[in-house]
Amino acid sequence: MIRLHMVRTILAALAAVLLVCAGTAPGRTTAQQDDFDPVTVERLDKTINEIMERADIPGVNIGLWIPGRGTYVKSFGVSDQASGTPMKSDLHMRIGSLTKTFTITGVLQLVDRGKVGLDDPIAEYVAGVPEGDRITLRELAGMRSGLFDYSEDNSWMRSLLADPQRTWTPRQLLDYAFAHPLNFPPGTKWEYSNTNTILLGLVIEKVTGQPLGAYLEQQVYEPLKLAGTSFPTNNAMPDPYAQGYTDFTEDGTVAEATNWNPSWAWAAGAMISDLNDLHTWVPALADGRLLAPETQKQRLAFRPIGYPDVSYGLGIMRVNDWIGHNGDLPGYETLAVQLPSRRATLVILINSDVNYKGDSLSTTLGRAVTSIVTPDHVFDLPAEAQAKKSSPPPSSP
């Protein structure tokens, strides 16, 4: 057994060297670890390559871990379309709304320490919130506040497109949200809104006296040894990284968004991570190892949001029993979920956010992969339930 393992290891290393030396065309894998059965591996490879070709996806990093069945970790396509550099599994990418799972974990840690209560009104921590004496932290975390999503404001979108490298403060973002009336009375329905998580980031800063990024680094990244995860304070990407491509432009053409400043997403979507760290993060998110059991139970108190097999807890979603979150930021898309009954973890990182037939790329790939490996639990997030894909607003107010 030991000799066979050594032979396999040597052959894998030689294959990797040959791939690097020969170069790799888009759509091919550049790094791999697969010990699923050969039929499953072949189906996954074929399906991912076909989707990438149809949807014109530049590059993908994917990791699938199912204890007792296998591991599938591969990189497909390119990290840079201009140079043709192959995608690699250690590249950093922006993870968009997966940031919400970190921010809300930070809030729940403060609940455990008796610093805040989930049923506290947001007015206790942040002034000037419409109906702030009625909106609770629980409603913010569960997307049930009724507050308008600032990222749906046309004036804000025009400002972002005019200067994608602008630095935004949380209060500037809230000003756009608070210029609109509530969409519904607090607690009466579910609606995804980045405004909610911006407010929860401010709660963390108010209570701890620390910048949000510093708090998350100390209380979340360090305990889990997430060395490749960060909360940026500017538009720089840490090396090594993948270029990101978006069609969220004034004329709808695809452009590089790698160095767009993510401050506009802040606590709701600014973070950066990589495949290895998200492989660590998703099980920790699902089992609540950073929280008290009762607090984790409250996080996982999923409630229907109006779509079959889709529900939402506190900063975490459940889709046909897969729990976790997706992320979408100009240039990048992410899916990071676990199926607790199988202890299966799936992470997908994509260096594009150009929708395919009305679907996010992460949902398209997530649906395809789970249809193969867990056909009784297919990750199928309806387009209507996905975070709204904003279209560039008219050029005039």
Short mmCIF file of C-alpha atoms in Angstrom, two decimals:
data_model
loop_
_atom_site.label_atom_id
_atom_site.label_comp_id
_atom_site.label_asym_id
_atom_site.label_seq_id
_atom_site.Cartn_x
_atom_site.Cartn_y
_atom_site.Cartn_z
CA MET A 1 0.00 0.00 0.00
CA ILE A 2 2.78 2.43 0.90
CA ARG A 3 4.63 1.75 -2.36
CA LEU A 4 1.48 2.20 -4.42
CA HIS A 5 0.77 5.48 -2.68
CA MET A 6 4.32 6.65 -3.41
CA VAL A 7 3.97 5.75 -7.10
CA ARG A 8 0.69 7.66 -7.34
CA THR A 9 2.26 10.67 -5.62
CA ILE A 10 5.24 10.66 -8.00
CA LEU A 11 3.01 10.29 -11.06
CA ALA A 12 0.79 13.15 -9.90
CA ALA A 13 3.83 15.37 -9.37
CA LEU A 14 5.18 14.52 -12.82
CA ALA A 15 1.80 15.28 -14.39
CA ALA A 16 1.71 18.65 -12.67
CA VAL A 17 5.20 19.48 -13.94
CA LEU A 18 4.26 18.49 -17.49
CA LEU A 19 1.16 20.70 -17.35
CA VAL A 20 3.19 23.68 -16.21
CA CYS A 21 5.88 23.11 -18.80
CA ALA A 22 3.45 22.57 -21.66
CA GLY A 23 1.03 25.35 -20.75
CA THR A 24 -2.70 24.80 -20.44
CA ALA A 25 -5.48 25.99 -22.71
CA PRO A 26 -8.60 27.62 -21.26
CA GLY A 27 -11.11 25.02 -20.10
CA ARG A 28 -8.43 22.52 -19.09
CA THR A 29 -7.51 21.82 -15.48
CA THR A 30 -4.18 23.09 -14.16
CA ALA A 31 -4.09 21.56 -10.70
CA GLN A 32 -5.89 18.55 -9.42
CA GLN A 33 -6.64 16.23 -6.58
CA ASP A 34 -9.33 13.68 -7.24
CA ASP A 35 -9.94 10.42 -5.48
CA PHE A 36 -13.59 10.06 -6.36
CA ASP A 37 -14.37 7.10 -8.58
CA PRO A 38 -13.15 7.63 -12.16
CA VAL A 39 -16.67 7.81 -13.61
CA THR A 40 -17.64 10.67 -11.26
CA VAL A 41 -14.40 12.53 -11.95
CA GLU A 42 -14.94 12.21 -15.69
CA ARG A 43 -18.52 13.49 -15.40
CA LEU A 44 -17.44 16.45 -13.26
CA ASP A 45 -14.58 17.38 -15.58
CA LYS A 46 -16.78 17.16 -18.67
CA THR A 47 -19.67 19.10 -17.15
CA ILE A 48 -17.54 21.93 -15.76
CA ASN A 49 -15.65 22.33 -19.04
CA GLU A 50 -18.89 22.39 -21.03
CA ILE A 51 -20.45 25.03 -18.79
CA MET A 52 -17.33 27.16 -18.91
CA GLU A 53 -17.37 27.06 -22.71
CA ARG A 54 -21.10 27.83 -23.01
CA ALA A 55 -21.04 30.62 -20.41
CA ASP A 56 -17.66 32.00 -21.50
CA ILE A 57 -16.24 31.67 -17.98
CA PRO A 58 -12.52 32.61 -17.78
CA GLY A 59 -11.50 30.51 -14.79
CA VAL A 60 -12.78 28.42 -11.90
CA ASN A 61 -11.35 26.99 -8.70
CA ILE A 62 -13.48 24.22 -7.27
CA GLY A 63 -13.20 22.05 -4.19
CA LEU A 64 -15.53 19.20 -3.23
CA TRP A 65 -14.90 17.15 -0.11
CA ILE A 66 -17.17 14.25 0.89
CA PRO A 67 -15.80 12.11 3.74
CA GLY A 68 -15.82 8.43 2.91
CA ARG A 69 -16.32 9.13 -0.77
CA GLY A 70 -13.65 11.40 -2.12
CA THR A 71 -11.98 14.75 -2.73
CA TYR A 72 -12.13 16.73 -5.93
CA VAL A 73 -9.97 19.88 -6.06
CA LYS A 74 -9.25 21.40 -9.45
CA SER A 75 -8.52 24.62 -11.28
CA PHE A 76 -9.96 25.26 -14.74
CA GLY A 77 -9.30 27.91 -17.34
CA VAL A 78 -7.25 31.06 -16.90
CA SER A 79 -6.66 33.61 -14.17
CA ASP A 80 -5.77 36.32 -16.68
CA GLN A 81 -7.31 36.43 -20.14
CA ALA A 82 -4.70 38.81 -21.51
CA SER A 83 -1.72 36.61 -20.64
CA GLY A 84 -3.47 33.25 -20.68
CA THR A 85 -2.02 32.44 -17.25
CA PRO A 86 -3.66 29.24 -15.96
CA MET A 87 -5.93 29.39 -12.95
CA LYS A 88 -4.35 27.99 -9.77
CA SER A 89 -5.99 26.86 -6.56
CA ASP A 90 -4.00 29.21 -4.30
CA LEU A 91 -5.14 32.43 -5.99
CA HIS A 92 -6.99 35.07 -3.99
CA MET A 93 -10.39 36.27 -5.17
CA ARG A 94 -13.04 38.64 -3.89
CA ILE A 95 -15.84 36.67 -2.22
CA GLY A 96 -18.68 39.22 -2.22
CA SER A 97 -21.64 38.43 0.01
CA LEU A 98 -19.93 35.46 1.62
CA THR A 99 -18.53 38.32 3.72
CA LYS A 100 -21.93 38.43 5.43
CA THR A 101 -21.29 35.06 7.07
CA PHE A 102 -18.14 36.48 8.69
CA THR A 103 -19.71 39.77 9.78
CA ILE A 104 -22.73 38.10 11.33
CA THR A 105 -20.54 35.51 13.04
CA GLY A 106 -18.79 38.50 14.62
CA VAL A 107 -22.12 39.85 15.86
CA LEU A 108 -23.12 36.45 17.24
CA GLN A 109 -19.82 36.25 19.12
CA LEU A 110 -20.79 39.53 20.81
CA VAL A 111 -24.12 37.94 21.72
CA ASP A 112 -22.21 35.10 23.39
CA ARG A 113 -20.19 37.62 25.39
CA GLY A 114 -23.29 39.49 26.54
CA LYS A 115 -22.26 42.63 24.69
CA VAL A 116 -25.36 42.78 22.45
CA GLY A 117 -28.73 41.05 22.22
CA LEU A 118 -30.29 39.79 19.02
CA ASP A 119 -33.54 41.49 19.91
CA ASP A 120 -31.90 44.84 20.67
CA PRO A 121 -33.11 47.64 18.39
CA ILE A 122 -30.47 48.97 16.02
CA ALA A 123 -31.17 52.47 17.37
CA GLU A 124 -29.20 51.51 20.51
CA TYR A 125 -26.04 51.33 18.42
CA VAL A 126 -26.51 53.41 15.25
CA ALA A 127 -28.31 56.75 15.09
CA GLY A 128 -30.52 57.91 12.27
CA VAL A 129 -31.89 54.55 11.10
CA PRO A 130 -35.50 54.88 9.88
CA GLU A 131 -37.71 52.90 12.29
CA GLY A 132 -34.49 52.13 14.15
CA ASP A 133 -36.32 51.70 17.44
CA ARG A 134 -38.37 48.89 15.85
CA ILE A 135 -35.73 47.08 13.75
CA THR A 136 -33.79 44.48 15.72
CA LEU A 137 -30.34 43.01 15.13
CA ARG A 138 -32.06 39.67 14.49
CA GLU A 139 -34.15 41.21 11.72
CA LEU A 140 -31.06 42.77 10.16
CA ALA A 141 -29.16 39.46 10.22
CA GLY A 142 -32.18 37.60 8.85
CA MET A 143 -32.87 40.10 6.02
CA ARG A 144 -36.25 41.08 7.46
CA SER A 145 -35.75 44.75 8.32
CA GLY A 146 -37.53 46.32 5.34
CA LEU A 147 -34.66 48.78 4.82
CA PHE A 148 -33.98 49.78 1.22
CA ASP A 149 -30.84 48.26 -0.31
CA TYR A 150 -28.48 51.17 -1.07
CA SER A 151 -26.92 49.15 -3.90
CA GLU A 152 -30.25 49.36 -5.76
CA ASP A 153 -30.18 53.17 -5.77
CA ASN A 154 -29.62 54.52 -9.30
CA SER A 155 -27.73 57.57 -8.10
CA TRP A 156 -25.35 55.39 -6.11
CA MET A 157 -24.81 53.07 -9.09
CA ARG A 158 -23.97 55.99 -11.36
CA SER A 159 -21.40 57.19 -8.82
CA LEU A 160 -19.82 53.73 -8.62
CA LEU A 161 -19.54 53.41 -12.39
CA ALA A 162 -18.14 56.93 -12.71
CA ASP A 163 -15.34 56.10 -10.27
CA PRO A 164 -15.00 52.39 -9.41
CA GLN A 165 -11.91 53.11 -7.29
CA ARG A 166 -13.66 55.58 -5.02
CA THR A 167 -13.50 54.90 -1.29
CA TRP A 168 -16.92 54.83 0.37
CA THR A 169 -17.65 55.16 4.08
CA PRO A 170 -20.42 53.08 5.66
CA ARG A 171 -22.36 56.24 6.51
CA GLN A 172 -22.26 57.40 2.88
CA LEU A 173 -23.76 54.07 1.84
CA LEU A 174 -26.47 54.34 4.49
CA ASP A 175 -27.38 57.82 3.33
CA TYR A 176 -28.43 56.36 -0.01
CA ALA A 177 -30.52 53.70 1.74
CA PHE A 178 -32.16 56.06 4.19
CA ALA A 179 -33.24 58.42 1.41
CA HIS A 180 -35.88 55.77 0.59
CA PRO A 181 -38.85 54.68 2.69
CA LEU A 182 -38.87 51.17 4.12
CA ASN A 183 -40.04 48.55 1.64
CA PHE A 184 -42.25 46.90 4.29
CA PRO A 185 -42.82 47.05 8.06
CA PRO A 186 -39.92 45.47 9.99
CA GLY A 187 -40.23 41.74 10.50
CA THR A 188 -43.15 41.18 8.14
CA LYS A 189 -41.30 39.61 5.19
CA TRP A 190 -37.88 38.68 3.78
CA GLU A 191 -35.90 40.79 1.33
CA TYR A 192 -32.19 40.71 0.67
CA SER A 193 -30.56 44.05 1.47
CA ASN A 194 -26.88 44.95 1.82
CA THR A 195 -27.94 47.82 4.08
CA ASN A 196 -28.68 45.32 6.85
CA THR A 197 -25.14 43.99 7.04
CA ILE A 198 -23.55 47.45 6.79
CA LEU A 199 -25.44 48.31 9.98
CA LEU A 200 -24.27 45.13 11.71
CA GLY A 201 -20.67 45.98 10.82
CA LEU A 202 -21.16 49.34 12.54
CA VAL A 203 -22.56 47.54 15.60
CA ILE A 204 -19.34 45.54 15.87
CA GLU A 205 -17.23 48.69 15.61
CA LYS A 206 -19.38 50.56 18.13
CA VAL A 207 -19.30 47.79 20.73
CA THR A 208 -15.67 46.70 20.36
CA GLY A 209 -14.03 50.03 19.53
CA GLN A 210 -12.12 48.25 16.74
CA PRO A 211 -12.22 48.55 12.96
CA LEU A 212 -14.34 45.73 11.57
CA GLY A 213 -11.43 44.16 9.70
CA ALA A 214 -9.23 44.08 12.80
CA TYR A 215 -12.00 42.49 14.86
CA LEU A 216 -12.66 39.77 12.29
CA GLU A 217 -8.96 39.05 11.96
CA GLN A 218 -8.56 38.53 15.72
CA GLN A 219 -11.83 36.77 16.45
CA VAL A 220 -12.50 34.79 13.27
CA TYR A 221 -9.51 34.43 10.94
CA GLU A 222 -6.83 33.77 13.55
CA PRO A 223 -8.72 31.11 15.58
CA LEU A 224 -9.32 29.15 12.36
CA LYS A 225 -5.89 29.93 10.85
CA LEU A 226 -7.37 31.55 7.75
CA ALA A 227 -4.08 32.92 6.43
CA GLY A 228 -5.41 33.76 2.96
CA THR A 229 -8.48 35.69 4.12
CA SER A 230 -8.56 39.46 4.56
CA PHE A 231 -10.80 42.50 4.87
CA PRO A 232 -9.27 45.06 2.50
CA THR A 233 -9.03 48.76 3.29
CA ASN A 234 -8.17 49.76 -0.28
CA ASN A 235 -8.47 48.40 -3.82
CA ALA A 236 -5.31 46.26 -3.77
CA MET A 237 -5.41 42.48 -4.16
CA PRO A 238 -2.90 40.34 -2.22
CA ASP A 239 -0.55 38.22 -4.31
CA PRO A 240 -1.20 35.82 -5.88
CA TYR A 241 -4.61 36.68 -7.30
CA ALA A 242 -6.89 36.10 -10.27
CA GLN A 243 -8.06 38.93 -12.48
CA GLY A 244 -11.82 39.50 -12.30
CA TYR A 245 -14.14 40.28 -15.21
CA THR A 246 -17.52 42.03 -15.14
CA ASP A 247 -20.21 43.37 -17.48
CA PHE A 248 -21.42 45.84 -14.83
CA THR A 249 -20.27 48.74 -16.98
CA GLU A 250 -21.96 51.76 -18.53
CA ASP A 251 -22.25 50.10 -21.94
CA GLY A 252 -22.50 46.48 -20.78
CA THR A 253 -19.17 45.43 -22.26
CA VAL A 254 -16.93 43.14 -20.23
CA ALA A 255 -14.09 44.84 -18.37
CA GLU A 256 -11.53 44.03 -15.70
CA ALA A 257 -12.81 44.84 -12.21
CA THR A 258 -9.88 43.39 -10.27
CA ASN A 259 -8.90 46.71 -8.72
CA TRP A 260 -12.31 48.20 -8.20
CA ASN A 261 -12.49 49.43 -4.63
CA PRO A 262 -14.72 47.05 -2.60
CA SER A 263 -15.37 49.64 0.13
CA TRP A 264 -18.85 50.10 -1.34
CA ALA A 265 -19.69 46.58 -0.12
CA TRP A 266 -17.84 46.84 3.22
CA ALA A 267 -19.35 44.52 5.86
CA ALA A 268 -21.74 43.12 3.26
CA GLY A 269 -19.22 42.02 0.64
CA ALA A 270 -15.68 43.40 0.68
CA MET A 271 -13.66 40.37 1.78
CA ILE A 272 -10.99 38.37 -0.06
CA SER A 273 -10.20 34.69 0.40
CA ASP A 274 -9.00 31.54 -1.36
CA LEU A 275 -10.06 27.94 -1.87
CA ASN A 276 -8.12 26.48 1.04
CA ASP A 277 -9.44 28.98 3.60
CA LEU A 278 -13.03 28.58 2.46
CA HIS A 279 -12.64 24.83 2.79
CA THR A 280 -11.87 25.53 6.46
CA TRP A 281 -14.50 28.24 6.89
CA VAL A 282 -17.57 26.43 5.60
CA PRO A 283 -17.50 23.53 8.12
CA ALA A 284 -16.81 26.03 10.93
CA LEU A 285 -19.79 28.10 9.79
CA ALA A 286 -22.00 25.01 9.62
CA ASP A 287 -21.02 23.47 12.97
CA GLY A 288 -20.75 26.74 14.90
CA ARG A 289 -17.36 26.04 16.45
CA LEU A 290 -16.82 29.78 17.10
CA LEU A 291 -20.17 30.14 18.89
CA ALA A 292 -22.06 28.79 21.87
CA PRO A 293 -24.46 25.96 20.87
CA GLU A 294 -27.57 28.00 21.66
CA THR A 295 -26.35 30.90 19.55
CA GLN A 296 -25.55 28.58 16.66
CA LYS A 297 -29.05 27.15 17.01
CA GLN A 298 -30.47 30.64 16.55
CA ARG A 299 -28.24 31.23 13.51
CA LEU A 300 -29.61 28.05 11.93
CA ALA A 301 -33.26 28.86 12.68
CA PHE A 302 -34.07 28.89 8.97
CA ARG A 303 -37.30 30.52 7.84
CA PRO A 304 -38.96 30.27 4.41
CA ILE A 305 -38.38 33.15 2.01
CA GLY A 306 -41.04 32.28 -0.55
CA TYR A 307 -39.25 29.78 -2.79
CA PRO A 308 -39.36 25.96 -2.65
CA ASP A 309 -36.47 24.37 -0.71
CA VAL A 310 -34.90 27.78 0.02
CA SER A 311 -34.77 29.38 3.46
CA TYR A 312 -32.62 31.89 5.34
CA GLY A 313 -31.28 31.99 8.88
CA LEU A 314 -29.03 34.67 10.36
CA GLY A 315 -26.62 35.51 7.56
CA ILE A 316 -26.79 31.99 6.17
CA MET A 317 -28.99 30.32 3.56
CA ARG A 318 -30.27 26.78 3.09
CA VAL A 319 -30.92 25.45 -0.41
CA ASN A 320 -32.19 21.87 -0.58
CA ASP A 321 -30.29 21.19 2.68
CA TRP A 322 -26.99 22.75 1.53
CA ILE A 323 -26.16 25.56 3.97
CA GLY A 324 -23.76 28.47 3.56
CA HIS A 325 -23.79 31.47 1.25
CA ASN A 326 -22.99 32.71 -2.21
CA GLY A 327 -21.21 35.89 -3.22
CA ASP A 328 -21.32 38.20 -6.21
CA LEU A 329 -19.11 41.27 -6.67
CA PRO A 330 -18.04 42.88 -9.95
CA GLY A 331 -15.45 40.49 -11.36
CA TYR A 332 -16.02 37.52 -9.06
CA GLU A 333 -18.55 34.97 -7.86
CA THR A 334 -18.36 32.49 -4.99
CA LEU A 335 -20.36 29.60 -3.62
CA ALA A 336 -19.40 28.04 -0.28
CA VAL A 337 -21.81 25.51 1.21
CA GLN A 338 -22.00 22.32 3.24
CA LEU A 339 -24.47 19.42 3.25
CA PRO A 340 -24.42 18.49 6.97
CA SER A 341 -26.03 15.08 6.54
CA ARG A 342 -23.06 13.98 4.40
CA ARG A 343 -20.49 16.37 5.87
CA ALA A 344 -19.97 17.35 2.24
CA THR A 345 -18.33 20.72 1.52
CA LEU A 346 -18.46 22.51 -1.82
CA VAL A 347 -16.50 25.67 -2.67
CA ILE A 348 -16.57 27.34 -6.08
CA LEU A 349 -14.59 30.49 -6.93
CA ILE A 350 -15.08 32.16 -10.33
CA ASN A 351 -13.25 35.16 -11.78
CA SER A 352 -16.32 36.55 -13.56
CA ASP A 353 -19.80 37.73 -12.59
CA VAL A 354 -21.30 37.78 -16.09
CA ASN A 355 -24.64 35.98 -15.71
CA TYR A 356 -25.50 33.02 -17.91
CA LYS A 357 -29.12 32.82 -19.13
CA GLY A 358 -30.33 34.78 -16.12
CA ASP A 359 -28.48 32.61 -13.61
CA SER A 360 -25.46 33.51 -11.58
CA LEU A 361 -22.42 31.51 -12.62
CA SER A 362 -21.99 30.10 -9.11
CA THR A 363 -25.55 28.74 -9.13
CA THR A 364 -25.10 27.29 -12.62
CA LEU A 365 -21.97 25.42 -11.57
CA GLY A 366 -23.29 24.54 -8.12
CA ARG A 367 -26.43 23.02 -9.65
CA ALA A 368 -24.41 21.00 -12.14
CA VAL A 369 -21.91 19.64 -9.62
CA THR A 370 -24.50 18.67 -7.02
CA SER A 371 -26.68 17.04 -9.69
CA ILE A 372 -23.78 14.64 -10.20
CA VAL A 373 -22.56 14.00 -6.64
CA THR A 374 -25.73 14.49 -4.56
CA PRO A 375 -28.67 14.12 -6.97
CA ASP A 376 -31.08 13.92 -4.02
CA HIS A 377 -29.79 17.30 -2.78
CA VAL A 378 -29.29 19.56 -5.79
CA PHE A 379 -28.21 23.13 -5.06
CA ASP A 380 -30.76 24.97 -7.18
CA LEU A 381 -31.22 28.57 -6.13
CA PRO A 382 -34.03 30.11 -8.24
CA ALA A 383 -33.01 33.19 -10.21
CA GLU A 384 -35.68 35.18 -8.35
CA ALA A 385 -34.07 34.29 -5.01
CA GLN A 386 -30.53 35.20 -6.04
CA ALA A 387 -29.04 38.52 -5.03
CA LYS A 388 -30.29 41.08 -7.52
CA LYS A 389 -28.00 41.50 -10.48
CA SER A 390 -28.10 45.25 -10.95
CA SER A 391 -28.14 46.73 -14.42
CA PRO A 392 -26.30 49.99 -15.04
CA PRO A 393 -28.76 52.84 -14.51
CA PRO A 394 -29.62 55.45 -17.13
CA SER A 395 -26.86 58.00 -17.56
CA SER A 396 -29.16 60.86 -16.56
CA PRO A 397 -30.94 61.13 -13.18
#
